[in-house]
mmCIF file of C-alpha atoms and ligand atoms in Angstrom:
data_model
loop_
_atom_site.group_PDB
_atom_site.id
_atom_site.type_symbol
_atom_site.label_atom_id
_atom_site.label_comp_id
_atom_site.label_asym_id
_atom_site.label_seq_id
_atom_site.Cartn_x
_atom_site.Cartn_y
_atom_site.Cartn_z
ATOM 1 C CA MET D 746 -6.235 -8.888 1.319
ATOM 2 C CA PRO D 747 -7.488 -5.618 1.691
ATOM 3 C CA ILE D 748 -4.907 -3.348 4.458
ATOM 4 C CA PHE D 749 -1.407 -3.124 3.615
ATOM 5 C CA ILE D 750 0.691 -0.721 5.308
ATOM 6 C CA ASP D 751 2.308 2.344 3.074
ATOM 7 C CA SER D 752 5.555 2.801 5.367
ATOM 8 C CA SER D 753 9.058 1.919 5.312
ATOM 9 C CA ASN D 754 9.554 2.607 9.400
ATOM 10 C CA PRO D 755 10.457 -1.415 10.649
ATOM 11 C CA VAL D 756 9.117 -0.399 13.838
ATOM 12 C CA GLU D 757 6.045 0.888 12.902
ATOM 13 C CA ILE D 758 5.246 -2.048 10.063
ATOM 14 C CA GLU D 759 6.650 -4.929 12.413
ATOM 15 C CA ARG D 760 4.034 -3.359 15.623
ATOM 16 C CA TYR D 761 0.544 -4.359 12.960
ATOM 17 C CA HIS D 762 2.281 -7.144 11.038
ATOM 18 C CA ARG D 763 2.316 -8.630 14.945
ATOM 19 C CA MET D 764 -1.122 -7.893 15.003
ATOM 20 C CA GLY D 765 -1.983 -9.654 12.228
ATOM 21 C CA ILE D 766 -3.865 -6.804 10.048
ATOM 22 C CA ILE D 767 -1.835 -6.393 7.378
ATOM 23 C CA ARG D 768 -1.014 -7.720 4.282
ATOM 24 C CA GLY D 769 1.542 -6.225 2.365
ATOM 25 C CA VAL D 770 3.684 -3.266 2.478
ATOM 26 C CA THR D 771 4.085 0.129 0.206
ATOM 27 C CA THR D 772 7.172 2.250 -0.332
ATOM 28 C CA ASN D 773 8.085 5.271 -2.091
ATOM 29 C CA PRO D 774 11.047 7.117 -2.396
ATOM 30 C CA THR D 775 9.519 9.866 -0.170
ATOM 31 C CA ILE D 776 8.444 7.638 2.709
ATOM 32 C CA MET D 777 11.775 5.937 2.289
ATOM 33 C CA LEU D 778 13.271 9.677 3.079
ATOM 34 C CA LYS D 779 10.887 10.675 5.925
ATOM 35 C CA ASP D 780 11.955 7.473 7.280
ATOM 36 C CA GLY D 781 15.485 8.296 7.347
ATOM 37 C CA VAL D 782 16.933 5.548 4.515
ATOM 38 C CA ALA D 783 20.063 7.078 2.860
ATOM 39 C CA GLY D 784 21.820 6.192 0.052
ATOM 40 C CA ARG D 785 21.288 3.169 -2.631
ATOM 41 C CA ALA D 786 22.713 0.902 -0.099
ATOM 42 C CA GLY D 787 20.195 2.286 2.766
ATOM 43 C CA ILE D 788 17.688 1.541 -0.353
ATOM 44 C CA GLU D 789 18.769 -2.578 -0.232
ATOM 45 C CA ALA D 790 19.266 -2.932 3.392
ATOM 46 C CA ARG D 791 15.896 -0.929 3.968
ATOM 47 C CA SER D 792 13.848 -3.460 1.606
ATOM 48 C CA ARG D 793 15.641 -6.188 2.527
ATOM 49 C CA GLU D 794 15.242 -5.765 6.546
ATOM 50 C CA ILE D 795 11.393 -5.369 5.458
ATOM 51 C CA ALA D 796 11.278 -8.390 3.325
ATOM 52 C CA ARG D 797 12.089 -10.496 5.982
ATOM 53 C CA LEU D 798 10.178 -9.394 8.507
ATOM 54 C CA VAL D 799 6.809 -9.549 6.899
ATOM 55 C CA ALA D 800 7.687 -13.092 4.377
ATOM 56 C CA PRO D 801 5.935 -13.880 2.682
ATOM 57 C CA LEU D 802 4.347 -10.683 2.352
ATOM 58 C CA PRO D 803 4.356 -8.234 -0.809
ATOM 59 C CA VAL D 804 6.651 -5.588 0.056
ATOM 60 C CA SER D 805 6.375 -2.874 -2.893
ATOM 61 C CA VAL D 806 9.682 -0.947 -3.845
ATOM 62 C CA GLU D 807 10.101 1.847 -6.545
ATOM 63 C CA VAL D 808 12.519 2.454 -9.049
ATOM 64 C CA THR D 809 14.727 5.705 -8.529
ATOM 65 C CA THR D 810 14.882 5.799 -12.694
ATOM 66 C CA ASN D 811 12.990 6.751 -14.769
ATOM 67 C CA ASP D 812 15.254 5.693 -17.707
ATOM 68 C CA PRO D 813 13.453 2.052 -19.130
ATOM 69 C CA SER D 814 16.593 -0.277 -19.159
ATOM 70 C CA ALA D 815 17.530 1.242 -16.150
ATOM 71 C CA ALA D 816 14.415 1.148 -14.706
ATOM 72 C CA VAL D 817 14.606 -3.149 -16.003
ATOM 73 C CA GLU D 818 17.682 -3.702 -14.305
ATOM 74 C CA GLN D 819 16.858 -2.020 -10.876
ATOM 75 C CA ALA D 820 13.941 -3.898 -10.700
ATOM 76 C CA ARG D 821 15.651 -7.624 -11.789
ATOM 77 C CA SER D 822 18.481 -6.677 -8.594
ATOM 78 C CA PHE D 823 15.454 -5.525 -6.230
ATOM 79 C CA THR D 824 13.809 -8.544 -6.840
ATOM 80 C CA GLU D 825 16.926 -10.422 -5.473
ATOM 81 C CA TRP D 826 17.015 -8.382 -2.255
ATOM 82 C CA GLY D 827 13.755 -10.719 -1.015
ATOM 83 C CA GLU D 828 11.006 -13.066 -2.991
ATOM 84 C CA ASN D 829 7.808 -11.129 -1.954
ATOM 85 C CA ILE D 830 9.330 -8.065 -3.447
ATOM 86 C CA ASN D 831 7.190 -6.058 -5.876
ATOM 87 C CA VAL D 832 8.269 -3.363 -7.926
ATOM 88 C CA LYS D 833 6.699 -0.504 -8.384
ATOM 89 C CA ILE D 834 7.082 1.778 -12.072
ATOM 90 C CA THR D 835 5.234 5.256 -12.534
ATOM 91 C CA ILE D 836 2.818 4.898 -15.165
ATOM 92 C CA HIS D 837 4.315 7.249 -16.921
ATOM 93 C CA GLY D 838 7.079 10.064 -16.800
ATOM 94 C CA PRO D 839 7.355 13.328 -14.860
ATOM 95 C CA CYS D 840 7.346 14.905 -18.423
ATOM 96 C CA GLY D 841 4.994 12.295 -19.602
ATOM 97 C CA GLU D 842 7.186 9.538 -20.582
ATOM 98 C CA THR D 843 5.184 6.561 -21.759
ATOM 99 C CA GLU D 844 7.684 4.096 -22.733
ATOM 100 C CA ASN D 845 7.269 3.314 -18.778
ATOM 101 C CA VAL D 846 4.490 1.105 -19.795
ATOM 102 C CA GLN D 847 6.228 -1.036 -21.736
ATOM 103 C CA VAL D 848 8.678 -1.483 -18.662
ATOM 104 C CA ILE D 849 6.107 -2.633 -17.096
ATOM 105 C CA HIS D 850 4.934 -4.780 -19.561
ATOM 106 C CA GLU D 851 8.185 -6.341 -20.265
ATOM 107 C CA LEU D 852 8.872 -7.434 -16.168
ATOM 108 C CA GLU D 853 5.607 -8.993 -16.158
ATOM 109 C CA THR D 854 5.913 -10.852 -19.072
ATOM 110 C CA VAL D 855 9.704 -11.298 -19.989
ATOM 111 C CA HIS D 856 10.734 -11.218 -16.203
ATOM 112 C CA ASN D 857 8.257 -12.510 -14.670
ATOM 113 C CA ILE D 858 8.548 -9.550 -11.803
ATOM 114 C CA ARG D 859 5.190 -8.412 -9.956
ATOM 115 C CA VAL D 860 4.730 -4.857 -10.696
ATOM 116 C CA ASN D 861 3.092 -2.033 -8.633
ATOM 117 C CA ALA D 862 1.953 0.440 -11.202
ATOM 118 C CA THR D 863 1.767 3.422 -9.796
ATOM 119 C CA ALA D 864 1.070 6.982 -9.700
ATOM 120 C CA MET D 865 -2.135 6.967 -11.116
ATOM 121 C CA MET D 866 -5.037 9.863 -10.830
ATOM 122 C CA SER D 867 -6.942 8.139 -12.928
ATOM 123 C CA ALA D 868 -9.242 4.434 -13.640
ATOM 124 C CA GLN D 869 -8.109 4.974 -17.245
ATOM 125 C CA GLN D 870 -5.035 5.036 -16.868
ATOM 126 C CA CYS D 871 -5.154 2.136 -14.221
ATOM 127 C CA LEU D 872 -6.669 0.159 -16.737
ATOM 128 C CA LEU D 873 -4.129 0.569 -19.580
ATOM 129 C CA ALA D 874 -1.876 -0.840 -16.220
ATOM 130 C CA ALA D 875 -3.482 -3.370 -15.681
ATOM 131 C CA MET D 876 -3.721 -4.030 -19.844
ATOM 132 C CA ALA D 877 -0.227 -4.144 -19.828
ATOM 133 C CA GLY D 878 -0.157 -6.780 -17.097
ATOM 134 C CA ALA D 879 0.826 -5.599 -13.903
ATOM 135 C CA SER D 880 -0.320 -7.271 -11.074
ATOM 136 C CA TYR D 881 -1.414 -4.114 -9.209
ATOM 137 C CA VAL D 882 -2.788 -0.644 -10.409
ATOM 138 C CA SER D 883 -1.902 1.886 -7.182
ATOM 139 C CA LEU D 884 -4.310 4.689 -7.314
ATOM 140 C CA PHE D 885 -3.304 7.485 -5.590
ATOM 141 C CA CYS D 886 -7.104 8.624 -4.384
ATOM 142 C CA GLY D 887 -6.375 11.185 -1.980
ATOM 143 C CA ARG D 888 -4.586 13.056 -4.277
ATOM 144 C CA VAL D 889 -7.976 12.243 -6.795
ATOM 145 C CA ASN D 890 -9.934 13.706 -4.394
ATOM 146 C CA ASN D 891 -7.666 16.793 -3.846
ATOM 147 C CA MET D 892 -8.525 17.305 -7.453
ATOM 148 C CA GLY D 893 -11.828 17.974 -6.298
ATOM 149 C CA TYR D 894 -12.547 14.536 -7.667
ATOM 150 C CA ASP D 895 -14.367 11.772 -5.705
ATOM 151 C CA SER D 896 -12.100 8.883 -5.766
ATOM 152 C CA ARG D 897 -15.002 6.320 -4.810
ATOM 153 C CA GLU D 898 -16.683 6.996 -7.972
ATOM 154 C CA GLU D 899 -13.304 6.561 -10.169
ATOM 155 C CA ILE D 900 -12.554 3.022 -7.958
ATOM 156 C CA ALA D 901 -16.029 1.729 -8.581
ATOM 157 C CA ARG D 902 -15.753 2.417 -12.370
ATOM 158 C CA LEU D 903 -12.181 0.778 -12.717
ATOM 159 C CA ARG D 904 -12.785 -2.470 -10.476
ATOM 160 C CA ARG D 905 -15.934 -3.298 -12.980
ATOM 161 C CA VAL D 906 -14.213 -2.659 -15.492
ATOM 162 C CA LEU D 907 -11.533 -4.978 -15.052
ATOM 163 C CA ASP D 908 -13.848 -7.205 -13.758
ATOM 164 C CA GLY D 909 -16.100 -7.240 -16.630
ATOM 165 C CA PHE D 910 -13.122 -8.019 -18.781
ATOM 166 C CA GLY D 911 -11.694 -10.862 -16.103
ATOM 167 C CA LEU D 912 -7.960 -8.642 -16.003
ATOM 168 C CA LYS D 913 -6.215 -9.983 -12.886
ATOM 169 C CA ALA D 914 -4.917 -6.490 -11.563
ATOM 170 C CA GLN D 915 -5.084 -5.604 -8.267
ATOM 171 C CA ILE D 916 -6.437 -2.535 -7.235
ATOM 172 C CA ILE D 917 -4.779 -0.565 -4.412
ATOM 173 C CA ALA D 918 -6.127 2.677 -2.814
ATOM 174 C CA ALA D 919 -2.994 5.108 -1.884
ATOM 175 C CA SER D 920 -2.651 8.121 -0.444
ATOM 176 C CA THR D 921 -4.682 7.783 2.257
ATOM 177 C CA ARG D 922 -5.676 11.066 4.228
ATOM 178 C CA GLU D 923 -8.393 10.429 6.686
ATOM 179 C CA VAL D 924 -9.375 7.392 9.044
ATOM 180 C CA LEU D 925 -12.571 7.170 7.203
ATOM 181 C CA ASN D 926 -11.336 6.473 3.231
ATOM 182 C CA VAL D 927 -9.822 2.984 4.423
ATOM 183 C CA ILE D 928 -13.494 1.446 4.295
ATOM 184 C CA ASP D 929 -14.756 4.212 2.168
ATOM 185 C CA TRP D 930 -12.520 2.723 -0.655
ATOM 186 C CA LEU D 931 -12.549 -0.809 0.244
ATOM 187 C CA ASP D 932 -16.783 -0.627 0.021
ATOM 188 C CA ALA D 933 -16.156 1.543 -3.641
ATOM 189 C CA GLY D 934 -14.466 -1.674 -4.395
ATOM 190 C CA ALA D 935 -10.804 -1.348 -3.804
ATOM 191 C CA HIS D 936 -9.348 -5.262 -3.396
ATOM 192 C CA ILE D 937 -6.468 -3.319 -1.441
ATOM 193 C CA VAL D 938 -6.545 0.170 0.566
ATOM 194 C CA THR D 939 -2.473 0.804 1.659
ATOM 195 C CA VAL D 940 -2.789 2.814 5.111
ATOM 196 C CA LEU D 941 -0.420 5.020 6.618
ATOM 197 C CA PRO D 942 0.275 3.980 10.552
ATOM 198 C CA SER D 943 -0.759 6.836 11.798
ATOM 199 C CA LEU D 944 -3.974 6.226 10.493
ATOM 200 C CA LEU D 945 -4.036 2.668 11.342
ATOM 201 C CA GLN D 946 -3.536 4.005 14.611
ATOM 202 C CA GLY D 947 -6.301 6.000 14.556
ATOM 203 C CA MET D 948 -9.211 2.958 13.561
ATOM 204 C CA LEU D 949 -8.352 1.358 16.051
ATOM 205 C CA VAL D 950 -8.369 3.554 18.692
ATOM 206 C CA HIS D 951 -11.823 5.344 19.902
ATOM 207 C CA PRO D 952 -12.295 7.191 22.805
ATOM 208 C CA TYR D 953 -15.825 6.075 23.612
ATOM 209 C CA THR D 954 -14.287 2.448 24.099
ATOM 210 C CA LYS D 955 -12.130 3.535 26.344
ATOM 211 C CA GLU D 956 -14.093 4.754 28.614
ATOM 212 C CA THR D 957 -16.118 1.478 28.315
ATOM 213 C CA VAL D 958 -13.053 -0.735 28.942
ATOM 214 C CA GLN D 959 -12.102 2.020 32.381
ATOM 215 C CA MET D 960 -15.953 1.157 33.329
ATOM 216 C CA PHE D 961 -14.997 -2.668 32.580
ATOM 217 C CA LEU D 962 -12.308 -2.786 35.122
ATOM 218 C CA GLY D 963 -13.457 -0.836 37.188
ATOM 219 C CA ASP D 964 -16.650 -2.862 37.847
ATOM 220 C CA ALA D 965 -14.220 -6.022 37.345
ATOM 221 C CA ALA D 966 -12.156 -4.541 40.696
ATOM 222 C CA ARG D 967 -15.196 -4.259 42.762
ATOM 223 C CA VAL D 968 -16.509 -7.573 42.105
ATOM 224 C CA GLU D 969 -13.527 -8.961 42.946
ATOM 225 C CA ALA D 970 -13.387 -6.867 46.148
ATOM 226 C CA SER D 971 -17.187 -7.553 46.668
ATOM 227 C CA LEU D 972 -15.881 -11.267 45.810
ATOM 228 C CA ASN D 973 -13.162 -11.252 49.305
ATOM 229 C CA ARG D 974 -15.123 -9.654 51.882
HETATM 230 C C1 LIG Q 1616 1.490 4.322 -2.221
HETATM 231 O O1 LIG Q 1616 1.137 3.246 -2.680
HETATM 232 C C2 LIG Q 1616 1.335 5.325 -2.385
HETATM 233 O O2 LIG Q 1616 3.052 5.591 -2.981
HETATM 234 C C3 LIG Q 1616 1.309 6.865 -1.532
HETATM 235 O O3 LIG Q 1616 0.236 6.260 -0.909
HETATM 236 C C4 LIG Q 1616 1.649 7.766 -1.950
HETATM 237 O O4 LIG Q 1616 0.559 8.435 -1.106
HETATM 238 P P1 LIG Q 1616 0.794 9.965 -1.090
HETATM 239 O O5 LIG Q 1616 0.011 10.958 -1.901
HETATM 240 O O6 LIG Q 1616 0.326 11.023 -0.280
HETATM 241 O O7 LIG Q 1616 1.719 10.819 -1.255
#
């Protein structure tokens, strides 16, 4: 399932879903804020809308709290919004609170909820999230690169370890910054890259293709005109 779309904009999601080129959707509170989602009711309405739009493809929705029991409660209610909703839990809290890992484990093993463990910057964080039972481990590759490390090496090492030990977690390479990231990160071993809509457009449209198609259409018109003579 190589390409997810990193968006909460239903128009963009529908556009690429109709083309058949996406296999899932990821959102987060920052993306929802940018896409004009307002209030808890807004999160629910937008998540339901996206889940319906792409069902049965998976949609990741992030909890809005770092309190462990509130996170479990939110996660349980999110999954009532759509059978294809997965829940994003950050690997730890803003002050390094590690109860989040227990939340990941509890959601997967007790409540049978698919978890996307998120906001991870290293293979070692992803390994621990995978050990805890997360279905998806999101490595923020663009941010890793921004810190001066090569995220492709981190992806490749993580993939070797997950495969070597038979861990089920799928690597989602996230934080796309450039069109080239998509092929680079899949080639390095990511199961999935979640891609910004603008970068999907950039992958698809090439100036030389435009020029070539223009040539074909021009010559097609000339051929047709010559048949009609
Ligand atoms: C996706 O799951 C991530 O939340 C998203 O790609 C993060 O992107 P950013 O690093 O640009 O905020």
